[in-house]
Coordinates of C-alpha atoms and ligand atoms in Angstrom, one line a residue:
M29 CA 0.0 0.0 0.0
V30 CA 1.2 3.6 -0.8
N31 CA 2.0 5.7 2.3
A32 CA -0.6 8.5 2.0
T33 CA 1.5 10.8 4.2
N34 CA 4.4 10.6 1.8
P35 CA 3.5 12.6 -1.5
D36 CA 6.6 11.2 -3.2
A37 CA 5.3 7.7 -2.8
L38 CA 2.0 8.8 -4.5
R39 CA 4.0 10.1 -7.5
T40 CA 6.2 7.1 -7.9
P41 CA 5.3 5.3 -11.1
G42 CA 3.9 1.9 -10.2
A43 CA 4.7 -1.2 -12.2
L44 CA 1.5 -2.2 -13.9
P45 CA 2.7 -4.1 -17.0
G46 CA -0.4 -6.3 -17.3
E47 CA -2.8 -3.5 -16.6
R48 CA -1.3 -0.7 -18.8
T49 CA -4.1 0.9 -20.8
K50 CA -2.5 3.6 -22.9
Y51 CA 0.7 3.4 -24.9
L52 CA 1.8 6.9 -25.5
L53 CA 4.7 8.1 -27.7
D54 CA 6.6 11.3 -27.2
E55 CA 6.3 14.0 -29.9
T56 CA 9.9 13.2 -30.9
A57 CA 8.8 9.7 -31.9
M58 CA 6.3 10.9 -34.5
P59 CA 7.2 9.6 -37.9
R60 CA 9.2 11.9 -40.1
A61 CA 8.3 10.2 -43.4
W62 CA 5.2 8.6 -44.9
Y63 CA 5.4 5.0 -46.0
N64 CA 4.6 4.5 -49.7
I65 CA 3.5 0.9 -50.3
Q66 CA 3.9 1.3 -54.1
A67 CA 7.6 0.6 -53.5
D68 CA 6.8 -2.9 -52.1
L69 CA 4.0 -4.1 -54.4
P70 CA 4.9 -7.4 -56.1
T71 CA 3.1 -6.1 -59.3
P72 CA 2.5 -2.4 -60.1
L73 CA -0.9 -0.7 -60.1
P74 CA -2.8 -0.7 -63.4
A75 CA -2.6 2.7 -65.2
V76 CA -5.0 5.5 -64.4
L77 CA -7.0 6.5 -67.5
H78 CA -8.2 9.9 -68.8
P79 CA -12.1 10.1 -68.6
G80 CA -12.2 11.7 -72.1
T81 CA -9.6 9.8 -74.1
M82 CA -9.5 6.5 -72.1
Q83 CA -5.7 6.8 -72.5
P84 CA -3.2 6.7 -69.5
V85 CA -3.1 10.0 -67.8
G86 CA 0.1 12.1 -67.4
P87 CA 1.0 14.9 -65.0
A88 CA -0.3 17.5 -67.4
D89 CA -3.8 15.9 -67.4
L90 CA -4.0 16.1 -63.6
A91 CA -2.5 19.5 -63.3
P92 CA -5.8 21.4 -63.5
L93 CA -7.0 19.4 -60.5
F94 CA -4.0 18.8 -58.2
P95 CA -0.8 20.6 -57.0
M96 CA 2.3 19.2 -58.7
E97 CA 3.8 17.8 -55.5
I98 CA 0.6 15.8 -54.9
I99 CA 0.7 14.5 -58.5
R100 CA 4.4 13.5 -57.9
Q101 CA 3.4 11.6 -54.7
E102 CA 0.5 9.9 -56.5
V103 CA 2.9 8.1 -58.8
S104 CA 6.0 7.9 -56.7
Q105 CA 7.8 4.6 -56.2
E106 CA 10.0 5.9 -53.4
R107 CA 9.5 3.8 -50.2
Y108 CA 9.5 6.8 -47.9
I109 CA 8.5 10.5 -48.5
E110 CA 9.7 13.1 -46.0
I111 CA 6.9 14.9 -44.1
P112 CA 7.6 18.7 -44.4
A113 CA 8.5 20.4 -41.2
E114 CA 5.4 22.7 -41.5
V115 CA 3.1 19.7 -41.7
Q116 CA 4.9 18.0 -38.8
A117 CA 4.3 21.2 -36.7
V118 CA 0.6 21.0 -37.3
Y119 CA 0.5 17.2 -36.7
R120 CA 2.0 17.8 -33.3
L121 CA -1.3 19.5 -32.2
W122 CA -2.7 16.0 -31.7
R123 CA -0.1 13.4 -32.8
P124 CA 1.2 10.9 -31.8
T125 CA -2.2 9.5 -31.0
P126 CA -2.7 7.0 -28.2
L127 CA -2.8 3.2 -28.6
Y128 CA -5.2 1.6 -26.1
R129 CA -5.4 -1.9 -24.7
A130 CA -9.2 -2.6 -24.4
H131 CA -9.0 -4.3 -21.0
R132 CA -12.7 -3.6 -20.2
L133 CA -14.0 -4.8 -23.5
E134 CA -11.9 -8.0 -23.2
K135 CA -13.5 -8.6 -19.8
A136 CA -17.0 -7.8 -21.0
L137 CA -16.5 -10.4 -23.9
D138 CA -14.9 -12.9 -21.5
T139 CA -12.3 -13.5 -24.3
P140 CA -8.7 -14.8 -24.0
A141 CA -7.9 -12.4 -27.0
R142 CA -5.9 -9.3 -26.4
I143 CA -7.6 -6.3 -28.1
F144 CA -5.7 -3.1 -29.0
Y145 CA -7.0 0.0 -30.7
K146 CA -5.4 3.0 -32.2
Y147 CA -7.5 6.1 -31.5
E148 CA -7.6 8.8 -34.2
G149 CA -10.6 10.6 -32.6
V150 CA -8.2 12.8 -30.6
S151 CA -7.5 15.1 -33.6
P152 CA -9.1 18.5 -33.5
V153 CA -12.0 17.4 -35.8
G154 CA -12.4 14.0 -34.3
S155 CA -11.0 11.6 -36.9
H156 CA -8.0 10.5 -39.0
K157 CA -8.9 12.9 -41.9
P158 CA -6.6 15.8 -40.9
N159 CA -3.6 13.5 -41.5
T160 CA -4.0 14.1 -45.2
A161 CA -5.9 17.4 -45.1
V162 CA -2.9 19.2 -43.6
P163 CA -0.3 18.2 -46.2
Q164 CA -2.8 18.8 -49.1
A165 CA -3.5 22.3 -47.8
F166 CA 0.2 22.9 -47.3
Y167 CA 1.3 21.8 -50.8
S168 CA -1.5 23.8 -52.3
A169 CA -0.6 27.0 -50.5
A170 CA 3.1 26.4 -51.3
E171 CA 2.3 26.3 -55.0
G172 CA 0.2 29.5 -54.9
V173 CA -3.3 28.0 -55.0
K174 CA -5.9 30.3 -53.3
R175 CA -8.9 28.0 -52.9
L176 CA -9.6 24.2 -52.5
A177 CA -12.9 22.5 -53.5
T178 CA -13.9 19.2 -52.0
E179 CA -16.7 16.7 -51.3
T180 CA -17.7 15.4 -47.9
G181 CA -19.8 12.4 -46.9
A182 CA -20.2 12.2 -43.1
G183 CA -18.8 15.7 -42.8
Q184 CA -15.5 14.5 -41.2
W185 CA -13.4 15.2 -44.2
G186 CA -15.1 18.6 -44.8
S187 CA -14.3 19.7 -41.3
A188 CA -10.7 18.4 -41.6
L189 CA -10.1 20.3 -44.8
A190 CA -11.8 23.4 -43.5
M191 CA -9.4 23.3 -40.5
A192 CA -6.3 22.6 -42.6
T193 CA -7.1 25.3 -45.2
Q194 CA -7.4 27.9 -42.4
M195 CA -4.0 27.0 -41.1
F196 CA -2.4 27.8 -44.5
G197 CA -4.6 30.8 -45.5
L198 CA -6.7 29.2 -48.2
E199 CA -10.4 29.4 -49.0
C200 CA -12.4 26.2 -49.0
Q201 CA -15.6 25.1 -50.7
V202 CA -17.3 21.9 -49.5
Y203 CA -20.0 19.9 -51.3
M204 CA -21.7 18.0 -48.5
V205 CA -23.8 14.9 -49.4
K206 CA -27.3 16.1 -48.9
V207 CA -28.4 13.3 -46.5
S208 CA -25.5 14.1 -44.2
Y209 CA -26.1 17.8 -44.5
V210 CA -29.6 17.1 -43.2
Q211 CA -28.7 14.3 -40.7
K212 CA -25.6 16.0 -39.3
P213 CA -26.4 19.8 -39.0
Y214 CA -23.6 20.2 -36.4
R215 CA -20.9 18.8 -38.8
R216 CA -22.0 21.5 -41.2
S217 CA -21.8 24.1 -38.4
L218 CA -18.3 22.9 -37.6
I219 CA -17.2 23.3 -41.2
Q220 CA -18.6 26.8 -41.2
T221 CA -17.0 27.6 -37.9
F222 CA -13.6 26.7 -39.4
G223 CA -14.4 29.3 -42.1
A224 CA -15.3 27.1 -45.1
R225 CA -18.3 27.5 -47.4
V226 CA -20.6 24.5 -47.5
V227 CA -23.5 23.5 -49.8
A228 CA -25.7 20.5 -49.9
S229 CA -24.9 18.2 -52.8
P230 CA -26.5 17.8 -55.4
S231 CA -26.4 21.6 -55.5
P232 CA -27.7 24.0 -58.1
E233 CA -24.2 25.5 -58.3
T234 CA -22.7 23.1 -60.8
H235 CA -23.7 21.4 -64.1
A236 CA -23.3 18.0 -62.4
G237 CA -25.5 19.0 -59.5
R238 CA -28.2 20.5 -61.7
A239 CA -28.3 17.4 -63.9
I240 CA -29.0 15.2 -61.0
L241 CA -31.6 17.5 -59.5
E242 CA -33.4 17.6 -62.8
Q243 CA -33.7 13.8 -62.7
D244 CA -34.5 13.6 -59.0
A245 CA -35.2 16.8 -57.0
E246 CA -35.2 14.7 -53.8
S247 CA -31.8 12.9 -54.5
P248 CA -30.1 12.2 -51.1
G249 CA -26.8 12.6 -52.9
S250 CA -23.8 10.4 -52.7
L251 CA -20.0 10.7 -52.5
G252 CA -19.8 10.1 -56.3
I253 CA -22.1 13.0 -57.0
A254 CA -20.4 15.4 -54.6
I255 CA -17.0 14.5 -56.1
S256 CA -18.4 15.4 -59.5
E257 CA -19.4 18.8 -58.2
A258 CA -16.0 19.5 -56.5
V259 CA -14.0 18.3 -59.6
E260 CA -16.1 20.6 -61.8
D261 CA -15.6 23.5 -59.5
A262 CA -11.8 23.1 -59.5
A263 CA -11.6 22.4 -63.2
T264 CA -13.5 25.5 -64.1
R265 CA -11.6 28.0 -61.9
D266 CA -8.0 29.1 -62.2
D267 CA -7.6 29.9 -58.5
T268 CA -8.9 26.5 -57.3
K269 CA -7.6 22.9 -57.0
Y270 CA -9.5 19.8 -56.0
S271 CA -8.8 17.9 -52.8
L272 CA -9.9 14.3 -52.1
G273 CA -10.2 12.8 -48.7
S274 CA -9.7 9.2 -49.6
V275 CA -9.2 6.6 -52.4
L276 CA -6.1 8.1 -54.1
N277 CA -2.6 6.8 -53.5
H278 CA -1.2 10.0 -51.9
V279 CA -4.1 10.2 -49.5
L280 CA -3.6 6.6 -48.3
M281 CA 0.1 7.3 -47.9
H282 CA -0.4 10.4 -45.8
Q283 CA -2.4 8.2 -43.4
T284 CA 0.5 5.8 -42.8
V285 CA 1.6 7.9 -39.8
I286 CA -1.1 5.9 -38.0
G287 CA 0.4 2.4 -38.6
Q288 CA 4.0 3.6 -38.1
E289 CA 3.1 4.9 -34.7
A290 CA 1.0 1.8 -33.9
Q291 CA 4.0 -0.4 -34.7
Q292 CA 6.2 1.4 -32.2
Q293 CA 3.3 1.3 -29.6
M294 CA 2.7 -2.4 -30.1
E295 CA 6.5 -2.9 -29.4
M296 CA 6.1 -1.0 -26.2
A297 CA 3.3 -3.4 -25.3
D298 CA 5.6 -6.3 -26.2
A299 CA 3.0 -7.5 -28.7
Y300 CA 2.5 -8.0 -32.4
P301 CA -1.0 -8.4 -34.0
D302 CA -2.4 -11.6 -35.4
V303 CA -5.2 -9.6 -37.0
V304 CA -5.3 -6.0 -38.1
I305 CA -8.8 -4.5 -38.7
G306 CA -10.1 -1.2 -40.2
C307 CA -13.3 0.0 -41.7
V308 CA -13.3 0.9 -45.4
G309 CA -15.1 3.7 -47.2
G310 CA -12.6 4.9 -49.8
G311 CA -10.0 3.1 -47.7
S312 CA -7.8 5.7 -46.2
N313 CA -8.0 4.9 -42.4
F314 CA -7.7 1.2 -43.1
A315 CA -4.6 1.8 -45.3
G316 CA -3.2 4.2 -42.7
L317 CA -3.1 1.5 -40.0
A318 CA -2.7 -1.5 -42.2
F319 CA -0.1 -0.6 -44.8
P320 CA 3.0 -0.6 -42.6
F321 CA 1.8 -4.0 -41.4
V322 CA 1.1 -5.1 -45.0
A323 CA 4.8 -4.3 -45.6
D324 CA 5.7 -6.8 -42.9
K325 CA 3.6 -9.4 -44.7
L326 CA 4.9 -8.6 -48.2
T327 CA 8.5 -8.7 -47.0
G328 CA 8.1 -12.0 -45.3
K329 CA 8.5 -10.7 -41.7
S330 CA 4.9 -11.8 -40.7
P331 CA 3.6 -14.0 -43.6
N332 CA 0.6 -15.2 -41.5
L333 CA -0.7 -11.8 -40.5
R334 CA -4.4 -11.4 -41.3
I335 CA -5.6 -7.9 -42.4
V336 CA -9.3 -7.4 -42.6
A337 CA -11.2 -4.6 -44.3
V338 CA -14.8 -4.0 -43.0
E339 CA -17.5 -2.5 -45.1
P340 CA -21.3 -1.9 -44.8
A341 CA -23.6 -4.5 -46.3
A342 CA -25.5 -1.7 -47.9
C343 CA -22.4 -0.7 -49.9
P344 CA -20.3 -3.9 -50.2
T345 CA -17.7 -2.7 -52.6
L346 CA -15.0 -5.3 -51.9
T347 CA -17.1 -8.3 -51.0
R348 CA -19.7 -7.9 -53.8
G349 CA -18.3 -5.4 -56.3
V350 CA -16.4 -6.2 -59.5
Y351 CA -12.7 -5.4 -60.1
A352 CA -12.9 -3.2 -63.1
Y353 CA -12.0 0.2 -64.6
D354 CA -14.6 2.7 -63.4
F355 CA -15.1 6.5 -63.0
G356 CA -14.4 7.9 -59.5
D357 CA -17.5 10.1 -59.7
T358 CA -21.0 10.0 -60.9
A359 CA -20.7 12.6 -63.7
R360 CA -17.7 10.8 -65.3
M361 CA -15.3 13.7 -64.9
A362 CA -12.8 12.2 -62.5
P363 CA -10.0 9.9 -63.8
I364 CA -10.9 6.2 -64.5
V365 CA -9.1 3.8 -62.1
K366 CA -9.1 0.0 -61.8
M367 CA -10.8 -0.7 -58.5
H368 CA -13.5 -2.8 -56.8
T369 CA -16.7 -1.0 -57.7
L370 CA -20.5 -1.2 -57.5
G371 CA -20.7 1.2 -60.5
H372 CA -20.3 4.9 -60.5
G373 CA -24.1 5.4 -60.9
F374 CA -24.9 3.4 -57.8
I375 CA -26.4 5.4 -55.0
P376 CA -26.2 3.5 -51.7
Q377 CA -29.0 3.5 -49.1
T378 CA -28.8 6.3 -46.6
I379 CA -27.1 4.4 -43.9
H380 CA -25.7 6.4 -40.9
A381 CA -22.1 5.5 -41.6
G382 CA -22.1 8.2 -44.3
G383 CA -18.4 8.1 -44.8
L384 CA -18.7 4.5 -46.1
R385 CA -21.2 5.3 -48.8
Y386 CA -18.8 5.3 -51.8
H387 CA -19.3 3.1 -54.9
G388 CA -15.6 2.3 -55.2
V389 CA -12.6 1.6 -53.0
A390 CA -9.0 2.7 -53.3
P391 CA -7.1 1.1 -56.2
L392 CA -4.3 0.1 -53.8
I393 CA -6.7 -1.7 -51.5
S394 CA -8.5 -3.4 -54.5
H395 CA -5.1 -4.5 -55.8
L396 CA -4.1 -6.1 -52.4
Y397 CA -7.5 -7.7 -52.2
Q398 CA -7.2 -9.2 -55.6
A399 CA -3.8 -10.6 -54.6
Q400 CA -5.4 -12.0 -51.4
T401 CA -3.0 -10.1 -49.2
I402 CA -6.0 -8.7 -47.4
E403 CA -9.5 -10.0 -46.6
A404 CA -12.9 -8.2 -46.4
V405 CA -16.1 -8.7 -44.5
A406 CA -19.5 -6.7 -44.7
Y407 CA -22.0 -6.0 -41.9
P408 CA -25.5 -4.5 -41.7
Q409 CA -26.1 -1.4 -39.5
N410 CA -27.8 -3.0 -36.5
P411 CA -25.0 -5.4 -35.5
V412 CA -22.6 -2.5 -36.0
F413 CA -24.4 -0.3 -33.6
E414 CA -24.8 -3.1 -31.2
A415 CA -21.0 -3.4 -31.2
A416 CA -20.7 0.4 -30.8
L417 CA -22.8 0.4 -27.7
R418 CA -20.9 -2.5 -26.2
F419 CA -17.7 -0.6 -26.9
T420 CA -19.0 2.7 -25.5
R421 CA -20.2 1.0 -22.3
S422 CA -16.9 -0.8 -21.6
E423 CA -14.3 1.6 -23.0
G424 CA -16.1 4.9 -22.5
I425 CA -15.6 6.2 -26.0
V426 CA -18.5 6.8 -28.4
P427 CA -17.3 5.7 -31.8
A428 CA -18.2 7.1 -35.2
P429 CA -20.6 4.7 -36.9
E430 CA -17.9 4.2 -39.6
S431 CA -15.4 3.1 -37.0
A432 CA -17.9 0.9 -35.3
H433 CA -17.7 -1.4 -38.3
A434 CA -14.1 -2.2 -37.3
I435 CA -15.3 -2.7 -33.7
R436 CA -17.9 -5.2 -34.9
A437 CA -15.2 -7.2 -36.7
A438 CA -12.8 -7.0 -33.7
I439 CA -15.5 -8.2 -31.3
D440 CA -16.4 -11.1 -33.6
E441 CA -12.7 -12.1 -33.8
A442 CA -12.5 -12.0 -30.0
L443 CA -15.7 -14.1 -29.6
R444 CA -14.2 -16.7 -32.0
C445 CA -11.2 -16.8 -29.7
K446 CA -13.5 -17.4 -26.8
E447 CA -14.8 -20.5 -28.6
T448 CA -11.4 -21.8 -29.6
G449 CA -9.5 -20.7 -26.5
E450 CA -6.9 -18.9 -28.7
A451 CA -5.3 -15.9 -27.1
K452 CA -4.9 -13.9 -30.4
T453 CA -3.8 -10.3 -30.5
I454 CA -6.3 -8.1 -32.3
L455 CA -5.5 -4.5 -33.4
F456 CA -8.1 -2.2 -34.9
N457 CA -8.4 1.4 -35.9
L458 CA -10.8 3.6 -34.1
S459 CA -10.9 6.1 -36.9
G460 CA -13.1 8.7 -35.1
H461 CA -15.5 9.6 -32.3
G462 CA -19.3 9.8 -32.8
F463 CA -20.2 12.9 -30.9
F464 CA -21.7 14.4 -34.1
D465 CA -23.6 11.1 -34.8
L466 CA -25.9 11.0 -31.8
A467 CA -29.0 11.2 -34.0
A468 CA -27.9 7.8 -35.4
Y469 CA -27.5 6.5 -31.9
D470 CA -31.0 7.9 -31.1
R471 CA -32.5 5.9 -34.0
Y472 CA -30.7 2.7 -33.0
L473 CA -31.9 3.1 -29.4
A474 CA -35.4 3.7 -30.6
G475 CA -35.2 0.5 -32.7
E476 CA -35.6 2.4 -35.9
L477 CA -32.5 1.5 -37.8
E478 CA -33.1 -0.5 -41.0
D479 CA -30.8 -3.3 -42.2
Y480 CA -30.9 -3.0 -46.0
E481 CA -30.6 -6.0 -48.2
Y482 CA -27.8 -6.0 -50.7
P483 CA -29.4 -4.0 -53.6
V484 CA -28.8 -6.6 -56.4
E485 CA -30.9 -4.8 -59.1
A486 CA -29.5 -1.3 -58.4
V487 CA -25.9 -2.7 -58.5
Q488 CA -26.6 -4.7 -61.7
A489 CA -28.0 -1.6 -63.4
A490 CA -25.0 0.5 -62.3
L491 CA -22.5 -2.2 -63.4
A492 CA -24.1 -2.3 -66.9
D493 CA -22.8 1.3 -67.3
L494 CA -19.1 0.7 -66.6
P495 CA -16.7 2.4 -69.1
V496 CA -15.5 0.2 -72.0
V497 CA -11.7 0.1 -71.8
A498 CA -9.7 -1.5 -74.5
G499 CA -7.3 -4.4 -73.6
Ligands
PLP783 C1 -14.6 8.4 -38.8 C2 -14.5 7.9 -40.2 N1 -14.0 6.7 -40.4 C3 -13.9 6.2 -41.6 C4 -14.3 6.9 -42.7 C5 -14.2 6.2 -44.1 O1 -13.2 6.8 -44.9 P1 -11.9 6.1 -45.3 O2 -12.2 4.7 -45.8 O3 -11.2 6.9 -46.3 O4 -11.1 6.0 -44.0 C6 -14.8 8.2 -42.6 C7 -15.2 8.9 -43.8 O5 -15.7 10.0 -43.7 C8 -14.9 8.7 -41.3 O6 -15.4 9.9 -41.1

């Protein structure tokens, strides 16, 4: 027992190895470079095609949309790319982020598994999204860009870019998927509080938006539509570039600070994962945690490591989509990439994990899935929210509905361990908090959340409209 009359004894760090809950890194341990998985792929990614000519794109084709340094990073084969000092300085506002051991969840599940989670919800906007918003804003400002246009689904990405553009003196225009604009009024307020302009998409401000509204004035919108609007905005203005919050190679690379930190923190815990899990919308938080571990798998350090991507059953891009060339947006203005897709015309049901409602998934993730380096699983909303509540009530953090998909998969792994008696080590990414998602929690608690069937006919119709690519 500690002597309560001796204050020094109260301050002496106790030895709690088995009980340690947070693994914290000093700021000096923050990664100085992003990890670029393109350097380690056994086969290179298929070429990106121009939406007009269907020929491979070059830097000049992308220059109206992106700053040059971003284009360079998109195609770079260098294993590591240095993080500029200005970007590191902003990262230090919340990075390194904590890694937690989920003692209470383990106990609640009565599992022999050890569960760890990396928590990205400590960023100023509550998710992993600023990890790429900050460098994108930095490179844009450095190249003289005045304004960035973007889309946002759940509102997480819009708030991240709104914050980052403020830090580097840029204007920001956000096209927010209409259903989220309505469901999440406070995310919209947050974007505006950071100084950005936000409109519900489809909007009357672009050709792409007006075309959709003419067909369906009540369209709930989708990420594909909002991307079309933001791309059109950037392509038609000299002072504006486009910024994407997921899917592209450079975005996934910027997120690898997550996995690089987690590797150091797992070492502190004297542990290495048997399974790494992340939710997948466009794929950036999953890649951020997983890619440094995928490198271990590809280089033979941990050949048996399992890496699991988790998606919503209402938008099952990896598990039910096809691997094909498709447009990144609904209006066919964005480059054509080879990816798992449900068809660029597919508009997913209005589930509450708005950030997972994208018809495609990152080419890098699709490529690794085709090579069977990673696995995928899909869940309907209700079991996901059930897992979210179990997590909230044991760990004390309210997860974003997107992140709760990863929690569901981690819990199911841990429950399988309970059956088999295996003491596996599970690591998942808690990509954000759910403080702006309480309306969704309300609906779940009221028993009003619907589990949508896989929309076979809508997907078949959308897949019939894939671009025809020679060869
Ligand atoms: C908290 C959170 N997690 C995950 C996602 C999905 O995006 P990605 O797959 O790019 O990580 C989003 C998207 O908005 C999000 O807000």
